PDB file of C-alpha atoms in Angstrom:
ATOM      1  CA  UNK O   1      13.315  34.081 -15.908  1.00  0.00           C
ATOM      2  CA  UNK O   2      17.064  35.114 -15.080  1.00  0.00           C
ATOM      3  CA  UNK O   3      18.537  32.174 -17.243  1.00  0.00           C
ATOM      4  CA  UNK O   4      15.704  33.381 -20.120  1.00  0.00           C
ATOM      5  CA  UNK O   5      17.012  37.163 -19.868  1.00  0.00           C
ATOM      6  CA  UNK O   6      20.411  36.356 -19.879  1.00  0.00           C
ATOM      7  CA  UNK O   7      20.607  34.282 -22.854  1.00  0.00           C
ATOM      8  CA  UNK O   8      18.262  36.462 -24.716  1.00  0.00           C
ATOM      9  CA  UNK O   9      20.931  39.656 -24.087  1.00  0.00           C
ATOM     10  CA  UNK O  10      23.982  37.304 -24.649  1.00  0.00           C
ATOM     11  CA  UNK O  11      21.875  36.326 -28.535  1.00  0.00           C
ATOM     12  CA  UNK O  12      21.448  39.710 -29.320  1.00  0.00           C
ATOM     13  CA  UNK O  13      24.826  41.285 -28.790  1.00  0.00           C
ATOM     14  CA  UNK O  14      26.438  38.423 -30.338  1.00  0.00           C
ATOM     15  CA  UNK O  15      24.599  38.533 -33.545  1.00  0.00           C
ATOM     16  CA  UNK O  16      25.116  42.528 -33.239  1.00  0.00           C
ATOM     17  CA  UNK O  17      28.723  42.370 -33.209  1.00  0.00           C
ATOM     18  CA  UNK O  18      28.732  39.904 -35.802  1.00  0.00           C
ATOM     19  CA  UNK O  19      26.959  42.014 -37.841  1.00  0.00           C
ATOM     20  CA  UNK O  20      28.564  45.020 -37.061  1.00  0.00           C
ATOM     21  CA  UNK O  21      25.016  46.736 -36.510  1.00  0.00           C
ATOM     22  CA  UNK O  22      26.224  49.967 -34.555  1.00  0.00           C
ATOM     23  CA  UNK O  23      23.358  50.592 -31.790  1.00  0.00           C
ATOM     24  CA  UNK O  24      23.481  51.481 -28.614  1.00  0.00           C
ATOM     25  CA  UNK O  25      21.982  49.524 -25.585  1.00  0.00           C
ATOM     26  CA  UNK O  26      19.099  51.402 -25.794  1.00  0.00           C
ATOM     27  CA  UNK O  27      18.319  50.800 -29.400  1.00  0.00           C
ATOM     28  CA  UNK O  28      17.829  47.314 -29.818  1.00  0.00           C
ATOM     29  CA  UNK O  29      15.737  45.992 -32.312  1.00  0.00           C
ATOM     30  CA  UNK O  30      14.635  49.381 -32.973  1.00  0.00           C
ATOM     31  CA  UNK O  31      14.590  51.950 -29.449  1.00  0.00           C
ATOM     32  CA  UNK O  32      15.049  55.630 -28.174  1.00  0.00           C
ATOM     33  CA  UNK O  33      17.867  56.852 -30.483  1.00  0.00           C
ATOM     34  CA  UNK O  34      17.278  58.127 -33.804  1.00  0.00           C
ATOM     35  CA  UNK O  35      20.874  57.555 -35.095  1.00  0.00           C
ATOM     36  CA  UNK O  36      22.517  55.026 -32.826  1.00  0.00           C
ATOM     37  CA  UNK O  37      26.204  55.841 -34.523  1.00  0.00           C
ATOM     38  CA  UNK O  38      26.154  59.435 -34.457  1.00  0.00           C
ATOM     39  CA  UNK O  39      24.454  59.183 -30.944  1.00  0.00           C
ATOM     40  CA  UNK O  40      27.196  56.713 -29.777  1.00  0.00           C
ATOM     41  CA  UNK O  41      30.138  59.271 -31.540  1.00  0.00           C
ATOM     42  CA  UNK O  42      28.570  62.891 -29.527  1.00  0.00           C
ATOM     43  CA  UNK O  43      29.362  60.899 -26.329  1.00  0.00           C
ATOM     44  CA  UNK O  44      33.188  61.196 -26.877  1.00  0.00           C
ATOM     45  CA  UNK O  45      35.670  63.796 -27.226  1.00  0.00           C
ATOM     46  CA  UNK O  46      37.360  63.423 -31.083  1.00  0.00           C
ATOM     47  CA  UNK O  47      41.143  63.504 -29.289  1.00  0.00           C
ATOM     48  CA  UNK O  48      39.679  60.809 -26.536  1.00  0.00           C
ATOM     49  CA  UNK O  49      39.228  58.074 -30.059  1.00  0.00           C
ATOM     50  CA  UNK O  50      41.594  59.510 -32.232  1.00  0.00           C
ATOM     51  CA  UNK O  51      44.317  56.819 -32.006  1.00  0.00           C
ATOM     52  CA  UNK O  52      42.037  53.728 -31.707  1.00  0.00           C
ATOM     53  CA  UNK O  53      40.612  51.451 -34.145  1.00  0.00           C
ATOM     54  CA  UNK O  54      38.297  53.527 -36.494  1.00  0.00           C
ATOM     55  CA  UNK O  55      35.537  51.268 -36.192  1.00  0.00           C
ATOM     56  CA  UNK O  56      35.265  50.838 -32.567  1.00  0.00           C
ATOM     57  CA  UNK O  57      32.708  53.367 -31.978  1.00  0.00           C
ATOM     58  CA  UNK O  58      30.426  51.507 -34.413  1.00  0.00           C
ATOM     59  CA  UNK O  59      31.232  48.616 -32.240  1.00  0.00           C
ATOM     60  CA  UNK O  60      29.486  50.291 -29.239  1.00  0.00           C
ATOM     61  CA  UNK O  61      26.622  49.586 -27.243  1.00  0.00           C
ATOM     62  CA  UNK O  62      26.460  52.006 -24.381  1.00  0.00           C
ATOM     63  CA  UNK O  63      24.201  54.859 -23.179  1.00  0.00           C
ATOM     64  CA  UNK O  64      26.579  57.371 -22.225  1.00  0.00           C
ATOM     65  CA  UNK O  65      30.480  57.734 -21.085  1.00  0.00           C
ATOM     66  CA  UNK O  66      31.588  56.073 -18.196  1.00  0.00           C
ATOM     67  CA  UNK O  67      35.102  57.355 -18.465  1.00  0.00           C
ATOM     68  CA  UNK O  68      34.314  60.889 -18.543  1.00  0.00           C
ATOM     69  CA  UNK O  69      32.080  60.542 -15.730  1.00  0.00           C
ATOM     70  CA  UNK O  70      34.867  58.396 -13.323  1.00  0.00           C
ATOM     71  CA  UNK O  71      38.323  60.170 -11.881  1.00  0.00           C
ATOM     72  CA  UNK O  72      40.715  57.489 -12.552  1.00  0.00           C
ATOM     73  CA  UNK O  73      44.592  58.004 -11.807  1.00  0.00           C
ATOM     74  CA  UNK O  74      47.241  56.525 -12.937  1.00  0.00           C
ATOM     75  CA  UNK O  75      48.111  53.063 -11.177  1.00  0.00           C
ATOM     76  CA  UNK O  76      44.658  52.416 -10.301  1.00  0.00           C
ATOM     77  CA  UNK O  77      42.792  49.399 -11.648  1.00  0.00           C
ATOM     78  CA  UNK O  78      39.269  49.275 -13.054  1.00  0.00           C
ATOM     79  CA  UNK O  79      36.614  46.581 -14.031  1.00  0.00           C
ATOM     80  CA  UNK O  80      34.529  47.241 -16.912  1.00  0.00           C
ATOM     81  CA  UNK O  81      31.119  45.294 -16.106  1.00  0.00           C
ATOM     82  CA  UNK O  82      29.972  44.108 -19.646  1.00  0.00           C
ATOM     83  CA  UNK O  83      32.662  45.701 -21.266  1.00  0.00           C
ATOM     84  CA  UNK O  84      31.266  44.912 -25.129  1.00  0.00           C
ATOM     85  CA  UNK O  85      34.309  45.777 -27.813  1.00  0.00           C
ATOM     86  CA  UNK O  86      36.393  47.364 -25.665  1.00  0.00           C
ATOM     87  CA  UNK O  87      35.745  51.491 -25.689  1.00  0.00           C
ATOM     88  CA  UNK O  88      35.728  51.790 -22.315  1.00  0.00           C
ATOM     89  CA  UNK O  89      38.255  49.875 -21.322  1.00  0.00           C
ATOM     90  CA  UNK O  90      41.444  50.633 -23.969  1.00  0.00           C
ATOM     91  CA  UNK O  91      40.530  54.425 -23.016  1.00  0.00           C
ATOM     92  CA  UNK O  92      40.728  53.490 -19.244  1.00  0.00           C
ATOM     93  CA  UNK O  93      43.912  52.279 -19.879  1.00  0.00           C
ATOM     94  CA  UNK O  94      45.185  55.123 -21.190  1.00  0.00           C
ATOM     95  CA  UNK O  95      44.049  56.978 -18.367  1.00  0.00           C
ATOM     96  CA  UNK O  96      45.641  54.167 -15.696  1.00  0.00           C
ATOM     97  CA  UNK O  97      48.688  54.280 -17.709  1.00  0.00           C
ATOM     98  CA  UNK O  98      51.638  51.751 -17.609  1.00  0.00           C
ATOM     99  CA  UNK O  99      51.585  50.917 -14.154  1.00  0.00           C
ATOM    100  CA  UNK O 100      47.726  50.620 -14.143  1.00  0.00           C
ATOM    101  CA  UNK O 101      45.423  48.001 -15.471  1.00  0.00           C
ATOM    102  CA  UNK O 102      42.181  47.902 -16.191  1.00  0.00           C
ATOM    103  CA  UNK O 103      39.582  44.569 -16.974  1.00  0.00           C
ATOM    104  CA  UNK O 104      37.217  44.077 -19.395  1.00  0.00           C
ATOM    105  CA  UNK O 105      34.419  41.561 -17.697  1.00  0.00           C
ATOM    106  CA  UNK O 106      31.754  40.234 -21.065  1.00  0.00           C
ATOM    107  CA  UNK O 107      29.732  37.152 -21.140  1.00  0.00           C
ATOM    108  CA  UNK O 108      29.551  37.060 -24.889  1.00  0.00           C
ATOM    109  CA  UNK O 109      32.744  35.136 -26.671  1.00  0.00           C
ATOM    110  CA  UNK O 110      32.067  36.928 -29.688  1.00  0.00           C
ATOM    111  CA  UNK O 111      31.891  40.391 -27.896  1.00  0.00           C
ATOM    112  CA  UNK O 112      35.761  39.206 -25.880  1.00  0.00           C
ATOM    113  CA  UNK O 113      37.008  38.215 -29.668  1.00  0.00           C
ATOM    114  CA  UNK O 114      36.141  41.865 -31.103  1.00  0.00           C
ATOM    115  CA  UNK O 115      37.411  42.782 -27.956  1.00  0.00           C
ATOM    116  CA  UNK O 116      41.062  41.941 -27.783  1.00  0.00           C
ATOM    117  CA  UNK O 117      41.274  42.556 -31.606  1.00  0.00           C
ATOM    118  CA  UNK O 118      40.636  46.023 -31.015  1.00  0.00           C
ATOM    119  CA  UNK O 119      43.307  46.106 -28.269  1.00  0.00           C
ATOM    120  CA  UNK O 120      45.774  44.582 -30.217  1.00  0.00           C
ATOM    121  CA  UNK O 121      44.981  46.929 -33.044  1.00  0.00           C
ATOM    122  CA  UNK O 122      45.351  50.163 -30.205  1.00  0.00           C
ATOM    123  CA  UNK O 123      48.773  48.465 -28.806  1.00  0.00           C
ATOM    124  CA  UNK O 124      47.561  48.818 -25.390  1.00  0.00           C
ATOM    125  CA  UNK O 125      48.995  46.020 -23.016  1.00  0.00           C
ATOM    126  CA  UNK O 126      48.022  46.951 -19.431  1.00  0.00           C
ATOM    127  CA  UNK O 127      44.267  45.942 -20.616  1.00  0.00           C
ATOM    128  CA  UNK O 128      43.152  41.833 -19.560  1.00  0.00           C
ATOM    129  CA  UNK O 129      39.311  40.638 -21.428  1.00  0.00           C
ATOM    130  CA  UNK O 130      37.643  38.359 -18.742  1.00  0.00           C
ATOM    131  CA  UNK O 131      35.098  35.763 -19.783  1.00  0.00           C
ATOM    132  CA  UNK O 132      32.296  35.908 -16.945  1.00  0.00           C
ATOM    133  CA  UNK O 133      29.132  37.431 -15.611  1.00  0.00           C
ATOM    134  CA  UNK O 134      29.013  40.244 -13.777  1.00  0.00           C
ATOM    135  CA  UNK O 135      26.462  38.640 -11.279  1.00  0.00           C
ATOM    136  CA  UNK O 136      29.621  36.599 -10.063  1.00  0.00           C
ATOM    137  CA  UNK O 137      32.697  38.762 -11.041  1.00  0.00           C
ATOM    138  CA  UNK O 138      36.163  36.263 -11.171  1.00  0.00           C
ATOM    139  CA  UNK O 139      38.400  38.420  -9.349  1.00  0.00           C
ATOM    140  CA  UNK O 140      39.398  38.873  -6.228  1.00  0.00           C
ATOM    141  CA  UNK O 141      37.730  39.977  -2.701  1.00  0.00           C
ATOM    142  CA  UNK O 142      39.181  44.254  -2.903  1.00  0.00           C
ATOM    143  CA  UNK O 143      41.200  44.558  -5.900  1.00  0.00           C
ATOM    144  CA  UNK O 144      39.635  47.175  -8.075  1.00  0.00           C
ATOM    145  CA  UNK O 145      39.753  50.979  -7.317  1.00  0.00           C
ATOM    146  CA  UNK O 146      36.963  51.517  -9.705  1.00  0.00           C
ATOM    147  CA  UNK O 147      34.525  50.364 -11.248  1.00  0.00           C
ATOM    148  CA  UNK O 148      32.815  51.593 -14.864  1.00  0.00           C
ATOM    149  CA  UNK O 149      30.189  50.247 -16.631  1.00  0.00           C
ATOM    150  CA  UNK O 150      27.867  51.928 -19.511  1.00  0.00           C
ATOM    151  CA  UNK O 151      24.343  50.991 -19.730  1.00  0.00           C
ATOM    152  CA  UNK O 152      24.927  46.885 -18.735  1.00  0.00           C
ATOM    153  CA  UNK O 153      23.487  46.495 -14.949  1.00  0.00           C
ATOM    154  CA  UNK O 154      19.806  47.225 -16.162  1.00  0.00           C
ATOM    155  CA  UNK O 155      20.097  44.359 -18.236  1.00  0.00           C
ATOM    156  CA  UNK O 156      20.857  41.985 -15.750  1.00  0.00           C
ATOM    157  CA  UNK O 157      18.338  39.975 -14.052  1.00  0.00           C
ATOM    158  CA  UNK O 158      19.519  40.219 -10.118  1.00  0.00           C
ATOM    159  CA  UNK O 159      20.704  44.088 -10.163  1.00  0.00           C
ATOM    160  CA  UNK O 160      21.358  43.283  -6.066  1.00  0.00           C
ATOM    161  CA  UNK O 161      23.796  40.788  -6.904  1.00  0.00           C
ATOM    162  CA  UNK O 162      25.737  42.740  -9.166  1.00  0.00           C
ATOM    163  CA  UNK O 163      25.811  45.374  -6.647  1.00  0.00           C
ATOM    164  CA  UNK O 164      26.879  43.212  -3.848  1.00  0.00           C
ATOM    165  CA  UNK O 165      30.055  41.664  -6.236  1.00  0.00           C
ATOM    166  CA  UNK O 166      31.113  45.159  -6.868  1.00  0.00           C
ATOM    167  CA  UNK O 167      31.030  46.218  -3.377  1.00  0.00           C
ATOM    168  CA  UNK O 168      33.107  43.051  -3.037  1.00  0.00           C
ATOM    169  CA  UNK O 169      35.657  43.494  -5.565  1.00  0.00           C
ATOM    170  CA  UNK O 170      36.301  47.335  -4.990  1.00  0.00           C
ATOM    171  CA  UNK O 171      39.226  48.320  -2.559  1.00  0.00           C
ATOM    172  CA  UNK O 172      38.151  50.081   0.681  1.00  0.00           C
ATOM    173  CA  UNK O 173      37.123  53.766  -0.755  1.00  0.00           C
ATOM    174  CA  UNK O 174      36.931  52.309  -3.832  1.00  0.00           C
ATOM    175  CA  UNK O 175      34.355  54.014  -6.461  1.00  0.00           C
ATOM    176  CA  UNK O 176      31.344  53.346  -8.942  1.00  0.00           C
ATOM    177  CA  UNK O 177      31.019  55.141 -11.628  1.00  0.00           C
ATOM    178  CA  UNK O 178      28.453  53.494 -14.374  1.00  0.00           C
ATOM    179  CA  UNK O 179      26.037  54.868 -16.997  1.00  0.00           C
ATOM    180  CA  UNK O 180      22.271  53.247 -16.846  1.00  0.00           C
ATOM    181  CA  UNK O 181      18.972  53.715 -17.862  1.00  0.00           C
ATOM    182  CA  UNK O 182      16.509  54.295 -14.962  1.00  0.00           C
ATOM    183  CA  UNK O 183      12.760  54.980 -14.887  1.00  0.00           C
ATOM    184  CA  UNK O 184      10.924  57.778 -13.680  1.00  0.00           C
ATOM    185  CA  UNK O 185       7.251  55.857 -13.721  1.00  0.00           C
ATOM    186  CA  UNK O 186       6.586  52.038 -13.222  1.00  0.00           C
ATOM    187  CA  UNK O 187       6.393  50.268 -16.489  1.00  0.00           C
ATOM    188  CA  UNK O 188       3.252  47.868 -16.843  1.00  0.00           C
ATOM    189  CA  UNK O 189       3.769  44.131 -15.747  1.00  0.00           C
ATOM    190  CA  UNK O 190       3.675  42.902 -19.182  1.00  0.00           C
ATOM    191  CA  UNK O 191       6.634  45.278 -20.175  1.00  0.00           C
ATOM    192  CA  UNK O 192       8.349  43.935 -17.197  1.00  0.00           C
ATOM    193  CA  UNK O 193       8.255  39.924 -18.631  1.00  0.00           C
ATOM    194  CA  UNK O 194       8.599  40.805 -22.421  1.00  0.00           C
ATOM    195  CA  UNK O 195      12.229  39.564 -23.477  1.00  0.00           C
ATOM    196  CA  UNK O 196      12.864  41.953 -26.242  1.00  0.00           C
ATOM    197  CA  UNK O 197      11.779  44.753 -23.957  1.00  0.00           C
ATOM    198  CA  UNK O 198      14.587  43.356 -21.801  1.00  0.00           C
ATOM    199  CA  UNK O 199      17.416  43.267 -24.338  1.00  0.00           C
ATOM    200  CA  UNK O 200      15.854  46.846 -25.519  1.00  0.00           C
ATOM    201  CA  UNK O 201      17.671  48.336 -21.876  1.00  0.00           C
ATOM    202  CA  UNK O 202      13.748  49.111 -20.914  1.00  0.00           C
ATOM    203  CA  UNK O 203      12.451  46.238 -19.011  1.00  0.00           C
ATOM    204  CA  UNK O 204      15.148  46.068 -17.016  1.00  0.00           C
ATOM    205  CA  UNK O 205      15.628  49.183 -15.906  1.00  0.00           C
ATOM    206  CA  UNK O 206      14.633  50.668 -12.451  1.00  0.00           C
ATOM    207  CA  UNK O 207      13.105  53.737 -10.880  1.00  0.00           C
ATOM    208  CA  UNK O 208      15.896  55.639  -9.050  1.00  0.00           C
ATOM    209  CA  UNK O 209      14.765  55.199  -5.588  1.00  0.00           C
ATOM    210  CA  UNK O 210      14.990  51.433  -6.439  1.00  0.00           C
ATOM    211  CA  UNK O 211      18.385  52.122  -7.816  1.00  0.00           C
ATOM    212  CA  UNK O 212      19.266  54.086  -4.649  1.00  0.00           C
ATOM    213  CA  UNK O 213      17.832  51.420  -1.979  1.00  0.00           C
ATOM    214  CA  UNK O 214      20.085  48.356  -3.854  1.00  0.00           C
ATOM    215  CA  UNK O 215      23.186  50.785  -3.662  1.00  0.00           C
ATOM    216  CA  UNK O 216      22.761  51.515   0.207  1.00  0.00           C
ATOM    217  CA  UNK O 217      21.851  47.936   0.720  1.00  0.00           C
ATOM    218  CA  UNK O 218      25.097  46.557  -0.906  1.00  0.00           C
ATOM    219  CA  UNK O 219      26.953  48.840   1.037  1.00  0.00           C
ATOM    220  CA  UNK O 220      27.675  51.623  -1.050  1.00  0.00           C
ATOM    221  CA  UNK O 221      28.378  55.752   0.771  1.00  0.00           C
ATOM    222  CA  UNK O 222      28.052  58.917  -1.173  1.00  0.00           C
ATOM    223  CA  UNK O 223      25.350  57.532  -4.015  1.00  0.00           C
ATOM    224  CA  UNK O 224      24.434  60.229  -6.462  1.00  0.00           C
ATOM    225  CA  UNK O 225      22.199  59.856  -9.603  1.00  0.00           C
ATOM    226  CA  UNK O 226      22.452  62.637 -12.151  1.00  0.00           C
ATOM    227  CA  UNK O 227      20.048  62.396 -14.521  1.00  0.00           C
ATOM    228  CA  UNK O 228      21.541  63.325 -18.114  1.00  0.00           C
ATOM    229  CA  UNK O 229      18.855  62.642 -21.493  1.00  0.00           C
ATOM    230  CA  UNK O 230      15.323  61.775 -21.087  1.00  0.00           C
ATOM    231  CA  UNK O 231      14.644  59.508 -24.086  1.00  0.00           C
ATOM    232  CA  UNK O 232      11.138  59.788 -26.274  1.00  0.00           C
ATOM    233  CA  UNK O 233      10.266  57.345 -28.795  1.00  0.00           C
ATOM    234  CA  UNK O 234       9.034  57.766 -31.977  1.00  0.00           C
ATOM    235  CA  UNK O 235       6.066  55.626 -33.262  1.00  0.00           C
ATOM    236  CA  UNK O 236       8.205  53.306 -35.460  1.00  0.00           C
ATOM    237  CA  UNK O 237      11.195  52.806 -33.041  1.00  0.00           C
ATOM    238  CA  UNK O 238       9.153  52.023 -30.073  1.00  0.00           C
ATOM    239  CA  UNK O 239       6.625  49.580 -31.594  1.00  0.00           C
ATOM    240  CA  UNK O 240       9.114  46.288 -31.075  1.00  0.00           C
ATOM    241  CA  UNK O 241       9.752  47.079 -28.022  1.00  0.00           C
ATOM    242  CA  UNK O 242       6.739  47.892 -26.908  1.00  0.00           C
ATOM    243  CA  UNK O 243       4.364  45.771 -29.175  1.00  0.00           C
ATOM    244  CA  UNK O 244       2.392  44.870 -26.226  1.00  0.00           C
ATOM    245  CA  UNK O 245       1.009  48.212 -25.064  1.00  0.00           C
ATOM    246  CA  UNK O 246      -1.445  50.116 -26.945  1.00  0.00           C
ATOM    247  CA  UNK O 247      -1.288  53.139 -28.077  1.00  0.00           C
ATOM    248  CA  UNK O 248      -2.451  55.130 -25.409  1.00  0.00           C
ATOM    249  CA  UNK O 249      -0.326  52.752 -23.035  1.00  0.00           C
ATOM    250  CA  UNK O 250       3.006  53.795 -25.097  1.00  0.00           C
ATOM    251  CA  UNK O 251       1.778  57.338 -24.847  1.00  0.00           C
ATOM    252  CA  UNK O 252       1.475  57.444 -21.349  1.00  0.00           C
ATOM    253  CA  UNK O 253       5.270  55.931 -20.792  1.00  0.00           C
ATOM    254  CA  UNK O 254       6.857  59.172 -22.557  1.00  0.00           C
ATOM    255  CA  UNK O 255       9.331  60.546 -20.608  1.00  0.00           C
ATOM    256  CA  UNK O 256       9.451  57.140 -18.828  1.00  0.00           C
ATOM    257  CA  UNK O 257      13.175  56.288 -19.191  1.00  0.00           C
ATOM    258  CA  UNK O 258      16.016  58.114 -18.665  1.00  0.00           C
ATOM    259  CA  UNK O 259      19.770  57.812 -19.265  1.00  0.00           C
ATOM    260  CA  UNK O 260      21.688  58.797 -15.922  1.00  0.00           C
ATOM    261  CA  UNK O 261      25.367  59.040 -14.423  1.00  0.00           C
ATOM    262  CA  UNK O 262      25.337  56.984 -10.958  1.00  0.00           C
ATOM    263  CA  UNK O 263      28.235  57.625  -8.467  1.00  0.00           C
ATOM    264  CA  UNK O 264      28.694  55.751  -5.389  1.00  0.00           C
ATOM    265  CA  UNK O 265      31.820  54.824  -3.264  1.00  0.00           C
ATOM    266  CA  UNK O 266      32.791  51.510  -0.901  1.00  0.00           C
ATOM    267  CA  UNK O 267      33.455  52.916   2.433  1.00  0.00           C
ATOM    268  CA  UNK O 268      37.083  53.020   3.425  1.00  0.00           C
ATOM    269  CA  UNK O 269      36.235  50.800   7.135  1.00  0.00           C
ATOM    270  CA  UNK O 270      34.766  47.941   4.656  1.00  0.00           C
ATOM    271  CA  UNK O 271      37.410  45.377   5.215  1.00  0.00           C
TER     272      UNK O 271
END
């Protein structure tokens, strides 16, 4: 089912950039935000955007703000897992400055086109678009001091494996700093296997213990999981995504997903 979940996210994002149809991860083909744009806009500070391209918010897909939540200094280099249109990473560059540089890692040649449009519009040059998956990153064994990613890993099919490539590609003490959706109940099996449940960031997702248990198996020291919006679904956004429940069913999974900060670090003996 990997290869059917992949393609499936890599269809929708491309038609949504395409389209220009501001959403957030979350909110595909109708999810847990009311007003994806203004939702997408409260998660940045005005000054943070201010200089970039004035439709690059509406060009974003995340759950939250990776770069508020990571410490990045300048001459450090980051990896953007699924990095969309760019947000994250032209205002990680900033951050990195000059003598930083920070990647942006996407699957989707449309989303890499926007991508380096918008950094040529912004005039940022320490910024490099890789075309990949982030289930098999293409850079080297320790060469990132951090990693960011906003609301990408639940979508992927083998969470473990991305986990295991970013404890790979991070320097020794190097740090994770990604927004997510996680679960606080199980969803029902036929959630699990529905495809547009996947691309919807709710399939996907996983409870935080499971979350915590993949971090400490890949390796990672000092996990935390702060919990930040608990998203509830009204009746007309939830029924695509969750057109196989019944009523009841979808009443019962209120208060079932949750957006969340997760921290962890790559111990600094991990040669």
């Amino acid at each position: 089912m990997d290869k059917d979940i992949r393609e499936a996210v890599r269809e929708r994002y491309a038609k949504a950039i395409a389209g220009k149809t501001s959403s957030s991860c979350c909110c595909s083909g109708g999810g847990c935000c009311e007003t994806p744009a203004d939702t997408t806009a409260n998660l940045y500070r005005p000054e943070e955007i201010a200089s970039l391209p004035t439709d690059l918010l509406l060009q974003s897909f995340g759950c939250g703000n990776p770069t508020a939540l990571a410490q990045l200094n300048p001459g450090e280099t980051v990896l953007d897992l699924g990095s969309g249109a760019g947000l994250d990473v032209l205002l990680s560059a900033r951050r990195v400055g000059p003598a930083g540089k920070v990647y942006g890692l996407d699957m989707t040649d449309e989303m890499l086109s926007v991508a380096r449009s918008n950094q040529a519009k912004a005039r940022i040059e320490n910024v490099e678009f890789l075309k990949g998956y982030i289930e098999k990153i293409p850079l080297p064994d320790n060469s990132v001091d951090v990693i960011i990613s906003n609301c990408v890993i639940n979508l992927s099919g083998d969470k473990a494996k991305v986990l295991q490539e970013a404890m790979r590609v991070l320097k020794p003490g190097g740090r994770l700093a990604v927004s997510d959706i996680i679960l606080t109940k199980p969803l029902p099996e036929k959630v699990q296997k529905d495809l547009l449940a996947w691309v919807g960031c709710i399939a996907g997702a996983l409870l935080e213990p499971e979350y915590n248990t993949l971090l400490h198996t890949a390796g990672f020291e000092e996990i935390g999981i702060e919990k930040t919006i608990s998203y509830e679904f009204a009746a007309e956004e939830i029924i695509p995504l969750l057109s196989c429940l019944t009523p009841v069913e979808q009443e019962e999974l209120k208060g079932a997903v949750i957006g969340a900060f997760i921290r962890a670090r790559k111990p600094t003996n991990n040669e």
